JSON list of C-alpha atoms in Angstrom, two decimals:
[
{"chain": "A", "resi": 1, "resn": "GLN", "atom": "CA", "xyz": [20.55, -0.14, 10.98]},
{"chain": "A", "resi": 2, "resn": "SER", "atom": "CA", "xyz": [21.33, -2.76, 13.60]},
{"chain": "A", "resi": 3, "resn": "ALA", "atom": "CA", "xyz": [18.57, -5.16, 14.66]},
{"chain": "A", "resi": 4, "resn": "PRO", "atom": "CA", "xyz": [17.03, -4.63, 18.09]},
{"chain": "A", "resi": 5, "resn": "THR", "atom": "CA", "xyz": [18.41, -7.20, 20.61]},
{"chain": "A", "resi": 6, "resn": "GLN", "atom": "CA", "xyz": [16.25, -10.01, 21.85]},
{"chain": "A", "resi": 7, "resn": "SER", "atom": "CA", "xyz": [17.12, -12.89, 24.12]},
{"chain": "A", "resi": 8, "resn": "ALA", "atom": "CA", "xyz": [17.56, -16.09, 22.05]},
{"chain": "A", "resi": 9, "resn": "SER", "atom": "CA", "xyz": [15.26, -18.26, 24.04]},
{"chain": "A", "resi": 10, "resn": "VAL", "atom": "CA", "xyz": [12.78, -18.24, 26.97]},
{"chain": "A", "resi": 11, "resn": "SER", "atom": "CA", "xyz": [10.69, -20.97, 28.50]},
{"chain": "A", "resi": 12, "resn": "GLY", "atom": "CA", "xyz": [7.84, -21.39, 30.86]},
{"chain": "A", "resi": 13, "resn": "SER", "atom": "CA", "xyz": [5.37, -23.95, 32.09]},
{"chain": "A", "resi": 14, "resn": "PRO", "atom": "CA", "xyz": [1.68, -23.99, 31.20]},
{"chain": "A", "resi": 15, "resn": "GLY", "atom": "CA", "xyz": [-0.23, -21.34, 33.09]},
{"chain": "A", "resi": 16, "resn": "GLN", "atom": "CA", "xyz": [2.90, -19.27, 33.93]},
{"chain": "A", "resi": 17, "resn": "SER", "atom": "CA", "xyz": [3.80, -15.86, 32.44]},
{"chain": "A", "resi": 18, "resn": "ILE", "atom": "CA", "xyz": [6.88, -14.97, 30.56]},
{"chain": "A", "resi": 19, "resn": "THR", "atom": "CA", "xyz": [8.27, -11.64, 29.21]},
{"chain": "A", "resi": 20, "resn": "ILE", "atom": "CA", "xyz": [10.40, -11.08, 26.06]},
{"chain": "A", "resi": 21, "resn": "SER", "atom": "CA", "xyz": [12.39, -7.93, 25.76]},
{"chain": "A", "resi": 22, "resn": "CYS", "atom": "CA", "xyz": [13.51, -6.08, 22.67]},
{"chain": "A", "resi": 23, "resn": "THR", "atom": "CA", "xyz": [16.19, -3.38, 23.12]},
{"chain": "A", "resi": 24, "resn": "GLY", "atom": "CA", "xyz": [16.94, -0.98, 20.29]},
{"chain": "A", "resi": 25, "resn": "THR", "atom": "CA", "xyz": [18.06, 2.59, 20.15]},
{"chain": "A", "resi": 26, "resn": "SER", "atom": "CA", "xyz": [16.63, 6.06, 20.10]},
{"chain": "A", "resi": 27, "resn": "SER", "atom": "CA", "xyz": [16.57, 5.77, 16.27]},
{"chain": "A", "resi": 28, "resn": "ASP", "atom": "CA", "xyz": [14.03, 2.99, 16.38]},
{"chain": "A", "resi": 29, "resn": "VAL", "atom": "CA", "xyz": [12.37, 1.45, 19.45]},
{"chain": "A", "resi": 30, "resn": "GLY", "atom": "CA", "xyz": [13.00, 4.52, 21.65]},
{"chain": "A", "resi": 31, "resn": "GLY", "atom": "CA", "xyz": [12.10, 7.12, 19.05]},
{"chain": "A", "resi": 32, "resn": "TYR", "atom": "CA", "xyz": [8.70, 5.87, 17.78]},
{"chain": "A", "resi": 33, "resn": "ASP", "atom": "CA", "xyz": [5.60, 4.27, 19.20]},
{"chain": "A", "resi": 34, "resn": "TYR", "atom": "CA", "xyz": [5.47, 1.99, 16.11]},
{"chain": "A", "resi": 35, "resn": "VAL", "atom": "CA", "xyz": [6.67, -1.19, 17.82]},
{"chain": "A", "resi": 36, "resn": "SER", "atom": "CA", "xyz": [5.07, -4.44, 16.79]},
{"chain": "A", "resi": 37, "resn": "TRP", "atom": "CA", "xyz": [5.27, -8.03, 17.87]},
{"chain": "A", "resi": 38, "resn": "TYR", "atom": "CA", "xyz": [4.89, -11.15, 15.67]},
{"chain": "A", "resi": 39, "resn": "GLN", "atom": "CA", "xyz": [4.40, -14.75, 16.41]},
{"chain": "A", "resi": 40, "resn": "GLN", "atom": "CA", "xyz": [5.79, -17.27, 13.96]},
{"chain": "A", "resi": 41, "resn": "HIS", "atom": "CA", "xyz": [5.24, -20.99, 13.97]},
{"chain": "A", "resi": 42, "resn": "PRO", "atom": "CA", "xyz": [7.54, -23.22, 11.95]},
{"chain": "A", "resi": 43, "resn": "GLY", "atom": "CA", "xyz": [6.92, -22.92, 8.19]},
{"chain": "A", "resi": 44, "resn": "LYS", "atom": "CA", "xyz": [4.34, -20.24, 8.57]},
{"chain": "A", "resi": 45, "resn": "ALA", "atom": "CA", "xyz": [4.30, -16.48, 7.95]},
{"chain": "A", "resi": 46, "resn": "PRO", "atom": "CA", "xyz": [4.66, -14.15, 10.97]},
{"chain": "A", "resi": 47, "resn": "LYS", "atom": "CA", "xyz": [1.42, -13.24, 12.63]},
{"chain": "A", "resi": 48, "resn": "LEU", "atom": "CA", "xyz": [0.81, -9.76, 14.12]},
{"chain": "A", "resi": 49, "resn": "MET", "atom": "CA", "xyz": [0.16, -10.00, 17.87]},
{"chain": "A", "resi": 50, "resn": "ILE", "atom": "CA", "xyz": [0.75, -6.41, 19.01]},
{"chain": "A", "resi": 51, "resn": "TYR", "atom": "CA", "xyz": [0.99, -3.07, 17.16]},
{"chain": "A", "resi": 52, "resn": "ASP", "atom": "CA", "xyz": [1.75, 0.49, 18.13]},
{"chain": "A", "resi": 53, "resn": "VAL", "atom": "CA", "xyz": [3.58, -0.67, 21.31]},
{"chain": "A", "resi": 54, "resn": "SER", "atom": "CA", "xyz": [0.56, -2.06, 23.19]},
{"chain": "A", "resi": 55, "resn": "ASN", "atom": "CA", "xyz": [-2.44, -2.59, 20.94]},
{"chain": "A", "resi": 56, "resn": "ARG", "atom": "CA", "xyz": [-3.89, -6.00, 20.17]},
{"chain": "A", "resi": 57, "resn": "PRO", "atom": "CA", "xyz": [-5.46, -6.71, 16.80]},
{"chain": "A", "resi": 58, "resn": "SER", "atom": "CA", "xyz": [-8.94, -8.08, 16.69]},
{"chain": "A", "resi": 59, "resn": "GLY", "atom": "CA", "xyz": [-8.90, -11.77, 17.50]},
{"chain": "A", "resi": 60, "resn": "ILE", "atom": "CA", "xyz": [-5.69, -11.79, 19.57]},
{"chain": "A", "resi": 61, "resn": "SER", "atom": "CA", "xyz": [-6.04, -13.12, 23.09]},
{"chain": "A", "resi": 62, "resn": "ASN", "atom": "CA", "xyz": [-5.75, -10.65, 26.00]},
{"chain": "A", "resi": 63, "resn": "ARG", "atom": "CA", "xyz": [-3.13, -13.01, 27.38]},
{"chain": "A", "resi": 64, "resn": "PHE", "atom": "CA", "xyz": [-0.79, -11.08, 25.15]},
{"chain": "A", "resi": 65, "resn": "SER", "atom": "CA", "xyz": [0.24, -7.66, 26.45]},
{"chain": "A", "resi": 66, "resn": "ALA", "atom": "CA", "xyz": [3.12, -5.29, 25.70]},
{"chain": "A", "resi": 67, "resn": "SER", "atom": "CA", "xyz": [4.71, -2.06, 26.74]},
{"chain": "A", "resi": 68, "resn": "LYS", "atom": "CA", "xyz": [7.71, 0.13, 26.13]},
{"chain": "A", "resi": 69, "resn": "SER", "atom": "CA", "xyz": [10.14, 2.07, 28.34]},
{"chain": "A", "resi": 70, "resn": "GLY", "atom": "CA", "xyz": [12.92, 4.08, 26.80]},
{"chain": "A", "resi": 71, "resn": "ASN", "atom": "CA", "xyz": [14.74, 1.94, 24.22]},
{"chain": "A", "resi": 72, "resn": "THR", "atom": "CA", "xyz": [13.24, -1.31, 25.36]},
{"chain": "A", "resi": 73, "resn": "ALA", "atom": "CA", "xyz": [9.88, -2.86, 24.45]},
{"chain": "A", "resi": 74, "resn": "SER", "atom": "CA", "xyz": [8.45, -5.87, 26.19]},
{"chain": "A", "resi": 75, "resn": "LEU", "atom": "CA", "xyz": [5.96, -8.61, 25.28]},
{"chain": "A", "resi": 76, "resn": "THR", "atom": "CA", "xyz": [4.29, -10.52, 28.13]},
{"chain": "A", "resi": 77, "resn": "ILE", "atom": "CA", "xyz": [2.38, -13.74, 27.59]},
{"chain": "A", "resi": 78, "resn": "SER", "atom": "CA", "xyz": [0.31, -14.77, 30.62]},
{"chain": "A", "resi": 79, "resn": "GLY", "atom": "CA", "xyz": [-1.41, -18.12, 31.20]},
{"chain": "A", "resi": 80, "resn": "LEU", "atom": "CA", "xyz": [1.04, -19.88, 28.91]},
{"chain": "A", "resi": 81, "resn": "GLN", "atom": "CA", "xyz": [-0.49, -22.51, 26.61]},
{"chain": "A", "resi": 82, "resn": "ALA", "atom": "CA", "xyz": [1.12, -25.20, 24.52]},
{"chain": "A", "resi": 83, "resn": "GLU", "atom": "CA", "xyz": [0.05, -23.34, 21.34]},
{"chain": "A", "resi": 84, "resn": "ASP", "atom": "CA", "xyz": [2.08, -20.26, 22.37]},
{"chain": "A", "resi": 85, "resn": "GLU", "atom": "CA", "xyz": [5.24, -22.18, 21.59]},
{"chain": "A", "resi": 86, "resn": "ALA", "atom": "CA", "xyz": [6.76, -20.31, 18.67]},
{"chain": "A", "resi": 87, "resn": "ASP", "atom": "CA", "xyz": [9.28, -17.71, 17.69]},
{"chain": "A", "resi": 88, "resn": "TYR", "atom": "CA", "xyz": [8.52, -14.13, 18.55]},
{"chain": "A", "resi": 89, "resn": "TYR", "atom": "CA", "xyz": [9.90, -11.05, 16.86]},
{"chain": "A", "resi": 90, "resn": "CYS", "atom": "CA", "xyz": [9.75, -7.43, 17.62]},
{"chain": "A", "resi": 91, "resn": "SER", "atom": "CA", "xyz": [9.67, -4.80, 14.92]},
{"chain": "A", "resi": 92, "resn": "SER", "atom": "CA", "xyz": [10.19, -1.05, 14.92]},
{"chain": "A", "resi": 93, "resn": "TYR", "atom": "CA", "xyz": [9.85, 1.86, 12.58]},
{"chain": "A", "resi": 94, "resn": "THR", "atom": "CA", "xyz": [13.17, 3.62, 12.21]},
{"chain": "A", "resi": 95, "resn": "SER", "atom": "CA", "xyz": [14.49, 7.15, 11.70]},
{"chain": "A", "resi": 96, "resn": "SER", "atom": "CA", "xyz": [15.31, 6.08, 8.10]},
{"chain": "A", "resi": 97, "resn": "GLY", "atom": "CA", "xyz": [11.75, 5.41, 7.36]},
{"chain": "A", "resi": 98, "resn": "THR", "atom": "CA", "xyz": [12.30, 1.68, 7.28]},
{"chain": "A", "resi": 99, "resn": "TRP", "atom": "CA", "xyz": [11.28, -1.23, 9.41]},
{"chain": "A", "resi": 100, "resn": "VAL", "atom": "CA", "xyz": [13.79, -3.20, 11.45]},
{"chain": "A", "resi": 101, "resn": "PHE", "atom": "CA", "xyz": [13.15, -6.66, 13.10]},
{"chain": "A", "resi": 102, "resn": "GLY", "atom": "CA", "xyz": [14.70, -8.17, 16.16]},
{"chain": "A", "resi": 103, "resn": "ALA", "atom": "CA", "xyz": [16.57, -11.48, 15.77]},
{"chain": "A", "resi": 104, "resn": "GLY", "atom": "CA", "xyz": [13.74, -13.36, 17.40]},
{"chain": "A", "resi": 105, "resn": "THR", "atom": "CA", "xyz": [13.12, -15.20, 20.66]},
{"chain": "A", "resi": 106, "resn": "LYS", "atom": "CA", "xyz": [12.22, -18.89, 20.76]},
{"chain": "A", "resi": 107, "resn": "LEU", "atom": "CA", "xyz": [9.53, -19.60, 23.31]},
{"chain": "A", "resi": 108, "resn": "THR", "atom": "CA", "xyz": [9.35, -23.14, 24.72]},
{"chain": "A", "resi": 109, "resn": "VAL", "atom": "CA", "xyz": [6.39, -24.29, 26.71]},
{"chain": "A", "resi": 110, "resn": "LEU", "atom": "CA", "xyz": [7.67, -26.93, 29.11]},
{"chain": "B", "resi": 1, "resn": "GLN", "atom": "CA", "xyz": [-10.66, -10.05, 4.63]},
{"chain": "B", "resi": 2, "resn": "VAL", "atom": "CA", "xyz": [-7.42, -8.95, 3.02]},
{"chain": "B", "resi": 3, "resn": "GLN", "atom": "CA", "xyz": [-5.31, -11.69, 1.49]},
{"chain": "B", "resi": 4, "resn": "LEU", "atom": "CA", "xyz": [-1.91, -11.66, -0.33]},
{"chain": "B", "resi": 5, "resn": "GLN", "atom": "CA", "xyz": [-1.09, -14.39, -2.74]},
{"chain": "B", "resi": 6, "resn": "GLN", "atom": "CA", "xyz": [2.51, -14.72, -3.90]},
{"chain": "B", "resi": 7, "resn": "SER", "atom": "CA", "xyz": [3.76, -16.23, -7.10]},
{"chain": "B", "resi": 8, "resn": "GLY", "atom": "CA", "xyz": [7.18, -16.69, -8.78]},
{"chain": "B", "resi": 9, "resn": "PRO", "atom": "CA", "xyz": [9.99, -19.14, -9.27]},
{"chain": "B", "resi": 10, "resn": "GLY", "atom": "CA", "xyz": [11.75, -20.86, -6.45]},
{"chain": "B", "resi": 11, "resn": "LEU", "atom": "CA", "xyz": [15.07, -21.20, -8.16]},
{"chain": "B", "resi": 12, "resn": "VAL", "atom": "CA", "xyz": [17.22, -18.40, -9.62]},
{"chain": "B", "resi": 13, "resn": "LYS", "atom": "CA", "xyz": [20.70, -18.57, -11.07]},
{"chain": "B", "resi": 14, "resn": "PRO", "atom": "CA", "xyz": [23.47, -16.35, -9.68]},
{"chain": "B", "resi": 15, "resn": "SER", "atom": "CA", "xyz": [23.74, -12.91, -11.41]},
{"chain": "B", "resi": 16, "resn": "GLN", "atom": "CA", "xyz": [20.13, -13.20, -12.75]},
{"chain": "B", "resi": 17, "resn": "THR", "atom": "CA", "xyz": [17.03, -11.29, -11.61]},
{"chain": "B", "resi": 18, "resn": "LEU", "atom": "CA", "xyz": [14.72, -12.61, -8.82]},
{"chain": "B", "resi": 19, "resn": "SER", "atom": "CA", "xyz": [11.13, -11.65, -9.56]},
{"chain": "B", "resi": 20, "resn": "LEU", "atom": "CA", "xyz": [8.04, -12.23, -7.43]},
{"chain": "B", "resi": 21, "resn": "THR", "atom": "CA", "xyz": [4.49, -11.04, -7.60]},
{"chain": "B", "resi": 22, "resn": "CYS", "atom": "CA", "xyz": [2.03, -10.39, -4.78]},
{"chain": "B", "resi": 23, "resn": "ALA", "atom": "CA", "xyz": [-1.69, -10.31, -5.75]},
{"chain": "B", "resi": 24, "resn": "ILE", "atom": "CA", "xyz": [-3.94, -8.41, -3.37]},
{"chain": "B", "resi": 25, "resn": "SER", "atom": "CA", "xyz": [-7.57, -9.28, -2.62]},
{"chain": "B", "resi": 26, "resn": "GLY", "atom": "CA", "xyz": [-9.74, -7.34, -0.17]},
{"chain": "B", "resi": 27, "resn": "ASP", "atom": "CA", "xyz": [-7.73, -4.08, -0.51]},
{"chain": "B", "resi": 28, "resn": "SER", "atom": "CA", "xyz": [-6.31, -1.78, -3.19]},
{"chain": "B", "resi": 29, "resn": "VAL", "atom": "CA", "xyz": [-2.64, -1.28, -4.12]},
{"chain": "B", "resi": 30, "resn": "SER", "atom": "CA", "xyz": [-3.62, 2.37, -4.61]},
{"chain": "B", "resi": 31, "resn": "ARG", "atom": "CA", "xyz": [-5.04, 2.91, -1.09]},
{"chain": "B", "resi": 32, "resn": "THR", "atom": "CA", "xyz": [-3.49, 6.04, 0.38]},
{"chain": "B", "resi": 33, "resn": "THR", "atom": "CA", "xyz": [-3.31, 4.69, 3.94]},
{"chain": "B", "resi": 34, "resn": "ALA", "atom": "CA", "xyz": [-1.43, 1.62, 2.99]},
{"chain": "B", "resi": 35, "resn": "ALA", "atom": "CA", "xyz": [2.03, 0.60, 1.74]},
{"chain": "B", "resi": 36, "resn": "TRP", "atom": "CA", "xyz": [3.06, -2.68, 0.07]},
{"chain": "B", "resi": 37, "resn": "ASN", "atom": "CA", "xyz": [6.19, -4.32, 1.41]},
{"chain": "B", "resi": 38, "resn": "TRP", "atom": "CA", "xyz": [8.63, -7.03, 0.69]},
{"chain": "B", "resi": 39, "resn": "ILE", "atom": "CA", "xyz": [10.40, -8.78, 3.60]},
{"chain": "B", "resi": 40, "resn": "ARG", "atom": "CA", "xyz": [12.70, -11.72, 3.48]},
{"chain": "B", "resi": 41, "resn": "GLN", "atom": "CA", "xyz": [13.84, -14.28, 6.10]},
{"chain": "B", "resi": 42, "resn": "SER", "atom": "CA", "xyz": [16.93, -16.44, 6.19]},
{"chain": "B", "resi": 43, "resn": "PRO", "atom": "CA", "xyz": [18.80, -18.24, 8.98]},
{"chain": "B", "resi": 44, "resn": "SER", "atom": "CA", "xyz": [21.77, -15.99, 8.57]},
{"chain": "B", "resi": 45, "resn": "ARG", "atom": "CA", "xyz": [20.01, -12.64, 8.36]},
{"chain": "B", "resi": 46, "resn": "GLY", "atom": "CA", "xyz": [16.73, -13.21, 10.15]},
{"chain": "B", "resi": 47, "resn": "LEU", "atom": "CA", "xyz": [13.83, -11.09, 9.16]},
{"chain": "B", "resi": 48, "resn": "GLU", "atom": "CA", "xyz": [14.93, -8.30, 6.86]},
{"chain": "B", "resi": 49, "resn": "TRP", "atom": "CA", "xyz": [12.67, -5.59, 5.55]},
{"chain": "B", "resi": 50, "resn": "LEU", "atom": "CA", "xyz": [13.58, -4.93, 1.92]},
{"chain": "B", "resi": 51, "resn": "GLY", "atom": "CA", "xyz": [11.37, -2.10, 0.67]},
{"chain": "B", "resi": 52, "resn": "ARG", "atom": "CA", "xyz": [7.93, -0.80, -0.10]},
{"chain": "B", "resi": 53, "resn": "THR", "atom": "CA", "xyz": [5.82, 0.99, -2.63]},
{"chain": "B", "resi": 54, "resn": "TYR", "atom": "CA", "xyz": [2.93, 3.29, -1.84]},
{"chain": "B", "resi": 55, "resn": "TYR", "atom": "CA", "xyz": [0.58, 5.85, -3.43]},
{"chain": "B", "resi": 56, "resn": "ARG", "atom": "CA", "xyz": [0.14, 9.34, -1.96]},
{"chain": "B", "resi": 57, "resn": "SER", "atom": "CA", "xyz": [-1.00, 11.38, -4.90]},
{"chain": "B", "resi": 58, "resn": "LYS", "atom": "CA", "xyz": [1.95, 9.81, -6.75]},
{"chain": "B", "resi": 59, "resn": "TRP", "atom": "CA", "xyz": [3.88, 6.61, -6.39]},
{"chain": "B", "resi": 60, "resn": "TYR", "atom": "CA", "xyz": [6.74, 6.35, -3.99]},
{"chain": "B", "resi": 61, "resn": "ASN", "atom": "CA", "xyz": [9.41, 3.62, -3.26]},
{"chain": "B", "resi": 62, "resn": "ASP", "atom": "CA", "xyz": [11.67, 3.02, -0.33]},
{"chain": "B", "resi": 63, "resn": "SER", "atom": "CA", "xyz": [14.27, 0.34, 0.15]},
{"chain": "B", "resi": 64, "resn": "VAL", "atom": "CA", "xyz": [16.86, -0.77, 2.67]},
{"chain": "B", "resi": 65, "resn": "LEU", "atom": "CA", "xyz": [20.42, 0.38, 2.09]},
{"chain": "B", "resi": 66, "resn": "SER", "atom": "CA", "xyz": [21.78, -3.12, 1.75]},
{"chain": "B", "resi": 67, "resn": "VAL", "atom": "CA", "xyz": [19.79, -3.72, -1.50]},
{"chain": "B", "resi": 68, "resn": "LYS", "atom": "CA", "xyz": [19.51, -0.28, -2.83]},
{"chain": "B", "resi": 69, "resn": "GLY", "atom": "CA", "xyz": [20.37, -0.11, -6.51]},
{"chain": "B", "resi": 70, "resn": "ARG", "atom": "CA", "xyz": [19.43, -3.82, -6.96]},
{"chain": "B", "resi": 71, "resn": "LEU", "atom": "CA", "xyz": [15.78, -3.68, -5.90]},
{"chain": "B", "resi": 72, "resn": "THR", "atom": "CA", "xyz": [12.73, -2.47, -7.74]},
{"chain": "B", "resi": 73, "resn": "ILE", "atom": "CA", "xyz": [9.16, -2.73, -6.45]},
{"chain": "B", "resi": 74, "resn": "ASP", "atom": "CA", "xyz": [6.49, -2.06, -9.05]},
{"chain": "B", "resi": 75, "resn": "PRO", "atom": "CA", "xyz": [2.81, -1.60, -8.49]},
{"chain": "B", "resi": 76, "resn": "ASP", "atom": "CA", "xyz": [0.25, -2.79, -11.07]},
{"chain": "B", "resi": 77, "resn": "THR", "atom": "CA", "xyz": [-3.06, -1.06, -10.62]},
{"chain": "B", "resi": 78, "resn": "SER", "atom": "CA", "xyz": [-4.76, -2.88, -13.41]},
{"chain": "B", "resi": 79, "resn": "LYS", "atom": "CA", "xyz": [-4.15, -6.23, -11.69]},
{"chain": "B", "resi": 80, "resn": "ASN", "atom": "CA", "xyz": [-4.14, -4.95, -8.11]},
{"chain": "B", "resi": 81, "resn": "GLN", "atom": "CA", "xyz": [-0.77, -6.48, -7.40]},
{"chain": "B", "resi": 82, "resn": "PHE", "atom": "CA", "xyz": [2.88, -5.47, -6.82]},
{"chain": "B", "resi": 83, "resn": "SER", "atom": "CA", "xyz": [6.05, -7.06, -7.80]},
{"chain": "B", "resi": 84, "resn": "LEU", "atom": "CA", "xyz": [9.64, -7.40, -6.51]},
{"chain": "B", "resi": 85, "resn": "HIS", "atom": "CA", "xyz": [12.65, -7.49, -8.81]},
{"chain": "B", "resi": 86, "resn": "LEU", "atom": "CA", "xyz": [16.11, -8.08, -7.29]},
{"chain": "B", "resi": 87, "resn": "ASN", "atom": "CA", "xyz": [18.87, -8.15, -9.77]},
{"chain": "B", "resi": 88, "resn": "SER", "atom": "CA", "xyz": [22.44, -9.49, -9.72]},
{"chain": "B", "resi": 89, "resn": "VAL", "atom": "CA", "xyz": [21.54, -12.08, -7.09]},
{"chain": "B", "resi": 90, "resn": "THR", "atom": "CA", "xyz": [23.94, -14.18, -5.22]},
{"chain": "B", "resi": 91, "resn": "PRO", "atom": "CA", "xyz": [23.61, -17.20, -2.88]},
{"chain": "B", "resi": 92, "resn": "GLU", "atom": "CA", "xyz": [23.33, -14.67, -0.02]},
{"chain": "B", "resi": 93, "resn": "ASP", "atom": "CA", "xyz": [19.89, -13.71, -1.49]},
{"chain": "B", "resi": 94, "resn": "THR", "atom": "CA", "xyz": [18.55, -17.20, -0.78]},
{"chain": "B", "resi": 95, "resn": "ALA", "atom": "CA", "xyz": [15.67, -16.74, 1.68]},
{"chain": "B", "resi": 96, "resn": "VAL", "atom": "CA", "xyz": [11.95, -17.04, 2.17]},
{"chain": "B", "resi": 97, "resn": "TYR", "atom": "CA", "xyz": [10.46, -13.86, 0.65]},
{"chain": "B", "resi": 98, "resn": "TYR", "atom": "CA", "xyz": [7.16, -12.40, 1.97]},
{"chain": "B", "resi": 99, "resn": "CYS", "atom": "CA", "xyz": [4.99, -9.62, 0.65]},
{"chain": "B", "resi": 100, "resn": "ALA", "atom": "CA", "xyz": [3.15, -7.68, 3.35]},
{"chain": "B", "resi": 101, "resn": "ARG", "atom": "CA", "xyz": [0.75, -4.84, 3.83]},
{"chain": "B", "resi": 102, "resn": "GLU", "atom": "CA", "xyz": [1.58, -1.93, 6.02]},
{"chain": "B", "resi": 103, "resn": "VAL", "atom": "CA", "xyz": [-1.17, 0.43, 7.23]},
{"chain": "B", "resi": 104, "resn": "SER", "atom": "CA", "xyz": [-0.33, 3.99, 8.17]},
{"chain": "B", "resi": 105, "resn": "TYR", "atom": "CA", "xyz": [-2.64, 6.51, 9.82]},
{"chain": "B", "resi": 106, "resn": "SER", "atom": "CA", "xyz": [-1.79, 9.77, 11.53]},
{"chain": "B", "resi": 107, "resn": "SER", "atom": "CA", "xyz": [-0.53, 8.11, 14.75]},
{"chain": "B", "resi": 108, "resn": "SER", "atom": "CA", "xyz": [-0.43, 4.41, 13.87]},
{"chain": "B", "resi": 109, "resn": "SER", "atom": "CA", "xyz": [1.77, 2.30, 11.60]},
{"chain": "B", "resi": 110, "resn": "TYR", "atom": "CA", "xyz": [2.24, -1.38, 11.37]},
{"chain": "B", "resi": 111, "resn": "VAL", "atom": "CA", "xyz": [2.65, -4.36, 9.07]},
{"chain": "B", "resi": 112, "resn": "ASP", "atom": "CA", "xyz": [-0.35, -6.50, 9.55]},
{"chain": "B", "resi": 113, "resn": "VAL", "atom": "CA", "xyz": [-1.06, -8.90, 6.64]},
{"chain": "B", "resi": 114, "resn": "TRP", "atom": "CA", "xyz": [1.54, -11.16, 5.16]},
{"chain": "B", "resi": 115, "resn": "GLY", "atom": "CA", "xyz": [1.61, -13.44, 2.07]},
{"chain": "B", "resi": 116, "resn": "GLN", "atom": "CA", "xyz": [2.34, -17.11, 2.40]},
{"chain": "B", "resi": 117, "resn": "GLY", "atom": "CA", "xyz": [6.06, -16.84, 1.67]},
{"chain": "B", "resi": 118, "resn": "THR", "atom": "CA", "xyz": [8.18, -18.15, -1.17]},
{"chain": "B", "resi": 119, "resn": "LEU", "atom": "CA", "xyz": [11.40, -19.94, -0.74]},
{"chain": "B", "resi": 120, "resn": "VAL", "atom": "CA", "xyz": [13.79, -18.61, -3.35]},
{"chain": "B", "resi": 121, "resn": "THR", "atom": "CA", "xyz": [17.10, -20.38, -3.78]},
{"chain": "B", "resi": 122, "resn": "VAL", "atom": "CA", "xyz": [19.92, -18.85, -5.68]},
{"chain": "B", "resi": 123, "resn": "SER", "atom": "CA", "xyz": [22.03, -21.60, -7.19]},
{"chain": "B", "resi": 124, "resn": "SER", "atom": "CA", "xyz": [23.40, -22.60, -10.54]}
]
């Protein structure tokens, strides 16, 4: 199972919006609405930000939104804040009954 | 509030078995709408899902193909915890290992709660 493709890095200024994409296949991202997004700060465990393509867990800011079209899922962060600087990973359920993670995107807040 | 607390050695010798335990508080390892996962992270392999154990009238286990045959995940209902055992380790198994809860409903499935992570180094 190959990992979904994510751009290595993205940057934005405070207050701006950025979008991170996650491109998989019909056997993972495109085949199931079980796509999640995680935020990870250095030395910390990943934190769930989005589940089931576009749902936010309780306590997650509505500045975080996500969607999916075909084999590509997208995470948008609006009103960028310094605390958003982190690594972001997509994850998808697969046709093998496993989970697969993207390689991660490093967000820099300028 | 669900919490997962990991324990186990941080150094394992090549060819030996890597064993970690994840203690669950605020949930049950036998819950039929949850599964209990192990995921690892290394600079070379990124985040890699390893496997899960779950109870649906009986116990099931799944694992990723790359470690199949080397990986065992055991639930312990008396202590409400689950363990990972990865045998015949090599330096390539050096990583931060995480335990994590997966919740599954009829139209919803995601990994939401993670343990604190354990850095395991395979070295003689």
